[in-house]
Structures are given as C-alpha cells and as structure tokens.
C-alpha positions as MATLAB code, in Angstrom:
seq = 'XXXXXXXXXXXXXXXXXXXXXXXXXXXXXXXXXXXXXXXXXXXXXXXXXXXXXXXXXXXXXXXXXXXXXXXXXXXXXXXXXXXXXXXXXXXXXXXXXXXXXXXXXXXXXXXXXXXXXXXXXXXXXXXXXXXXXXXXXXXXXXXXXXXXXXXXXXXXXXXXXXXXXXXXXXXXXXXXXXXXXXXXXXX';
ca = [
       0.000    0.000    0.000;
       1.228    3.804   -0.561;
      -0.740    6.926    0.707;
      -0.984    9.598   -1.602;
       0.296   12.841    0.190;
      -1.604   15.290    2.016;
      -4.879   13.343    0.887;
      -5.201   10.569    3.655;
      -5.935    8.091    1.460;
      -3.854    4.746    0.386;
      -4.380    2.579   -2.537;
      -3.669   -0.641   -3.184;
      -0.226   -0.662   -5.008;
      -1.936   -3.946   -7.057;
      -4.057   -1.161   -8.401;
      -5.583   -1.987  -11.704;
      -5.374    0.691  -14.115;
      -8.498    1.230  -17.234;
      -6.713    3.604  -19.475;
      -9.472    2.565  -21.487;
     -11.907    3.571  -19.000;
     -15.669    5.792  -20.490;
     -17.230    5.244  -17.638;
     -15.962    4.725  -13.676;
     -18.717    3.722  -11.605;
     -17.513    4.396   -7.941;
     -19.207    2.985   -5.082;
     -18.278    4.078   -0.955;
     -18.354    1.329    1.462;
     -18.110    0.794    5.153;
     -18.473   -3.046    6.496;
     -21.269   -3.408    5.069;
     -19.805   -6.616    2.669;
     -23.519   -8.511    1.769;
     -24.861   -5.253    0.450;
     -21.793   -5.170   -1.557;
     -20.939   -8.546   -2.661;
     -24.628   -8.059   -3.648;
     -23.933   -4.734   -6.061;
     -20.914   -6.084   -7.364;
     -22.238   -9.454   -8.571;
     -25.012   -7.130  -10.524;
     -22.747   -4.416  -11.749;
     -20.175   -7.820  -12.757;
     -22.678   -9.516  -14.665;
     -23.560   -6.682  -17.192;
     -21.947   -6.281  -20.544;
     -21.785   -2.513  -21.504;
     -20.771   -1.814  -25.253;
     -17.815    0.082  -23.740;
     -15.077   -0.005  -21.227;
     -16.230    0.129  -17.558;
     -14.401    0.210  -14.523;
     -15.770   -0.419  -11.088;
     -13.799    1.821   -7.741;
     -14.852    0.550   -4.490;
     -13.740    3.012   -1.535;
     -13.606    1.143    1.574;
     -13.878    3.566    4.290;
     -13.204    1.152    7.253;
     -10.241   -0.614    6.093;
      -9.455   -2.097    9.325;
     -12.172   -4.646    9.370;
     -10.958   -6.376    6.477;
     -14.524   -6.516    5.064;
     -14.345   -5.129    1.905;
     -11.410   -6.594    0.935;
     -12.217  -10.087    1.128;
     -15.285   -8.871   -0.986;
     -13.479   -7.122   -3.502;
     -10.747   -9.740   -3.946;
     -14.074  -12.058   -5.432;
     -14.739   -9.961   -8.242;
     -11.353   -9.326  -10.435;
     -10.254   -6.113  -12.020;
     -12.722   -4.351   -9.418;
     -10.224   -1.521   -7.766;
     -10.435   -1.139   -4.022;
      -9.053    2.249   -2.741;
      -8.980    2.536    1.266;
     -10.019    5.875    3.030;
      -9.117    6.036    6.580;
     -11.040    9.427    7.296;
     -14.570    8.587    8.555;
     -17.837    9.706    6.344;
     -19.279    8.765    2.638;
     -18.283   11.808    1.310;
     -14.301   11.435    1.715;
     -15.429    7.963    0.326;
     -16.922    9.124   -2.222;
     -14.087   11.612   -3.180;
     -11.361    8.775   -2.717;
     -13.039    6.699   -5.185;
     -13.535    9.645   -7.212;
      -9.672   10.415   -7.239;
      -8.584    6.805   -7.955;
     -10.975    6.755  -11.259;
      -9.730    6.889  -14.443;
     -13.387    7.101  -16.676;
     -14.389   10.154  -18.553;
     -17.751    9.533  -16.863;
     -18.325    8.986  -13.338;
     -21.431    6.795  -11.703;
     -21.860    6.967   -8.419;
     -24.170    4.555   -6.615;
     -24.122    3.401   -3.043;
     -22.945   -0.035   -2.088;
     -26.690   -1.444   -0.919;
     -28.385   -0.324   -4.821;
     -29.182   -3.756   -6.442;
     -28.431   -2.301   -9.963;
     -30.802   -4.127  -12.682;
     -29.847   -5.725  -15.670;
     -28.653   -3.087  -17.991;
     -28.509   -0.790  -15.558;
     -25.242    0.524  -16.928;
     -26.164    0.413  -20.533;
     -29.076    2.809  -19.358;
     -27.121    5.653  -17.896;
     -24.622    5.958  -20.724;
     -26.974    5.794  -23.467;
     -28.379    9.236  -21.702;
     -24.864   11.004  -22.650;
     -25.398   10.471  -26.301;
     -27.611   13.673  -25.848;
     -25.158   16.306  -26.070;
     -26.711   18.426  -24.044;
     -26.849   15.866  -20.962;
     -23.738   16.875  -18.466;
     -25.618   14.558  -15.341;
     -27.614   11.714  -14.939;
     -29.489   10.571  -11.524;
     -31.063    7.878  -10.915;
     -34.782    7.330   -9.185;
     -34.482    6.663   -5.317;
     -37.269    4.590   -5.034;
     -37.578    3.264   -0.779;
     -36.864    0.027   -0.117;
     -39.599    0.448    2.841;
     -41.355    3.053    4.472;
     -40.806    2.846    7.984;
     -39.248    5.793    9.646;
     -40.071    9.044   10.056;
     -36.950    9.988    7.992;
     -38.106    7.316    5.294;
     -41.320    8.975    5.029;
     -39.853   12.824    5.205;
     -37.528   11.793    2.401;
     -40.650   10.366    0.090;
     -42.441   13.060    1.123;
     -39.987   15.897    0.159;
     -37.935   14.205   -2.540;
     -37.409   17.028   -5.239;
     -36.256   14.126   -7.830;
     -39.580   13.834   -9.502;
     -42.019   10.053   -9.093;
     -42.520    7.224  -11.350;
     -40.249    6.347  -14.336;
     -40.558    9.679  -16.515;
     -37.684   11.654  -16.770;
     -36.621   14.782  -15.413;
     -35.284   17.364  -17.223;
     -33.481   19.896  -14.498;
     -33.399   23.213  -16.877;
     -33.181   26.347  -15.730;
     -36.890   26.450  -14.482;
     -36.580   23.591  -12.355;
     -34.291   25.152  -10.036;
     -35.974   28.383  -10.150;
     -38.858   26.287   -8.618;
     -37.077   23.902   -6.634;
     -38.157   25.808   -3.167;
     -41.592   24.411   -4.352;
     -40.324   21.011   -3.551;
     -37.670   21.269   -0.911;
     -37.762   20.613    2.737;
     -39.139   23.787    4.248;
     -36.927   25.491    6.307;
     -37.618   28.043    8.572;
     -35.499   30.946    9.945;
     -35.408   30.460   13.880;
     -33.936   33.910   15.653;
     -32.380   33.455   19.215;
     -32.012   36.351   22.004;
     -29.653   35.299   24.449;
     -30.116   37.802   27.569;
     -27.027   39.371   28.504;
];
C-alpha cells in the first residue's frame, strides 16, 4: 500500500489501471460486505458496449470486510479511506478513477440488468452533463423514510426529469421547508 500525500488516502499498489476507462462507476463502502458482494455481482454480470471500470472506496479498512469482498470480483479496484464519512469515500473513489464519466451509486443499490447500458446511453444527448437515478424506498418505515418520500425534489414514477433552468428556479416548491429560527440570548 502507498498513501498519496496530504490526501489521507492509500491505494492498493496492485491497483488496476483502465486507461481505457468511459465510464468509472464508484461505489463508498463501510463493512457493510452482503450489500456489496450483492452490487458487485449485478454491476459484474452486465456487458456494456464500452469499457467500464468499477472503484470501491472502503472507508473502514481495518475490518478487512471489503477486501475479502473485492478480492471475489477481479479487475474491481479497491481504494482505502481512513477518514470517517461517505463523502471522503466518495471523493477517494472519485480520485482513484480513471473514466471520462463517473457513476456513483451506493454499495446497498441492487443495480438491474442493464442498468449501466441505461445511464450511458443518456450522454449520447449532447446536451446531458448529469444523470441521476430514481431513489425509489426500499420500505417506508421511519419518520426519515417517510420525510424523504415526502420531500424528494427528484420527480415520481419512471418519466424523466429534465433539471433546466426552471426547475431550479422552482425547486423551493419542492424542498424541505426550512424556517429561519432567531435566538435572544439575555445578557
């Protein structure tokens, strides 16, 4: 293993490199290795017309977890990020990548057959610079389950979204509201 300087992280120095790479889809992780072996069996058994590489950011590398997952599913790259929370995951796998296009997914998403195919055939529309997915619940059980159904700006159902100029301008329609709360301390 090496760290790369001043970032925290370390990377495996097995790394595989995908100069060939269009697409990187990146995936953070922390012990959670059934979810994961899960994805990756999915993601492994598509066939996408072009090069794809798969960057899993394990962001409890202590546990061993997510290695012995990883080491199932050759050519998957692990990368190992030491400082706690998704988004230095995220950002770790993000650095390690070597695709033109990036796909990020979390590690418990059960990605469908042609799952992969779908998002890149959305960048043959020039004007397309991001693609999200649907976050459809897996149950509705919580209070922040049902806050997040509730709230979710990212549109129902299968129909696309188009996020233009007068989707944002709306967006406040859709958001969480939020309200300004003023405090007087006495002094």
């Amino acid at each position: 293993m090496h760290e790369k300087k001043g970032m925290g992280l370390t990377e495996p120095s097995h790394l595989t490199v995908h100069p060939a790479a269009v697409a990187s889809i990146i995936i953070p992780t922390y012990d959670r290795p059934d979810d994961l072996r899960e994805c990756l069996a999915n993601l492994t058994q598509q066939t996408p017309p072009v090069p794809v590489e798969i960057v899993i950011a394990d962001n409890h590398p202590e546990s061993g977890q997510t290695a012995a997952v990883v080491a199932a599913f050759p050519g998957v790259v692990l990368v190992e990020e030491t400082r706690a929370g998704i988004s230095y995951a995220r950002n770790a796998a993000i650095l390690a990548a070597t695709g033109r296009l990036l796909i990020a997914i979390d590690d418990d998403v059960i990605p469908p057959p042609g799952f992969i195919d779908c998002v890149l055939a959305q960048f043959d529309d020039p004007e397309v610079d991001v693609v999200t997915g649907n976050v459809i619940p897996f149950k509705l059980e919580t209070d922040a389950e049902k806050l997040f159904e509730k709230y979710n700006p990212l549109g129902r159902g299968h129909d696309p979204v188009k996020f233009d100029a007068a989707w944002f301008r709306s967006f406040h329609l859709r958001s969480v509201p939020a309200h300004k709360v003023s405090v007087a301390i006495d002094g």
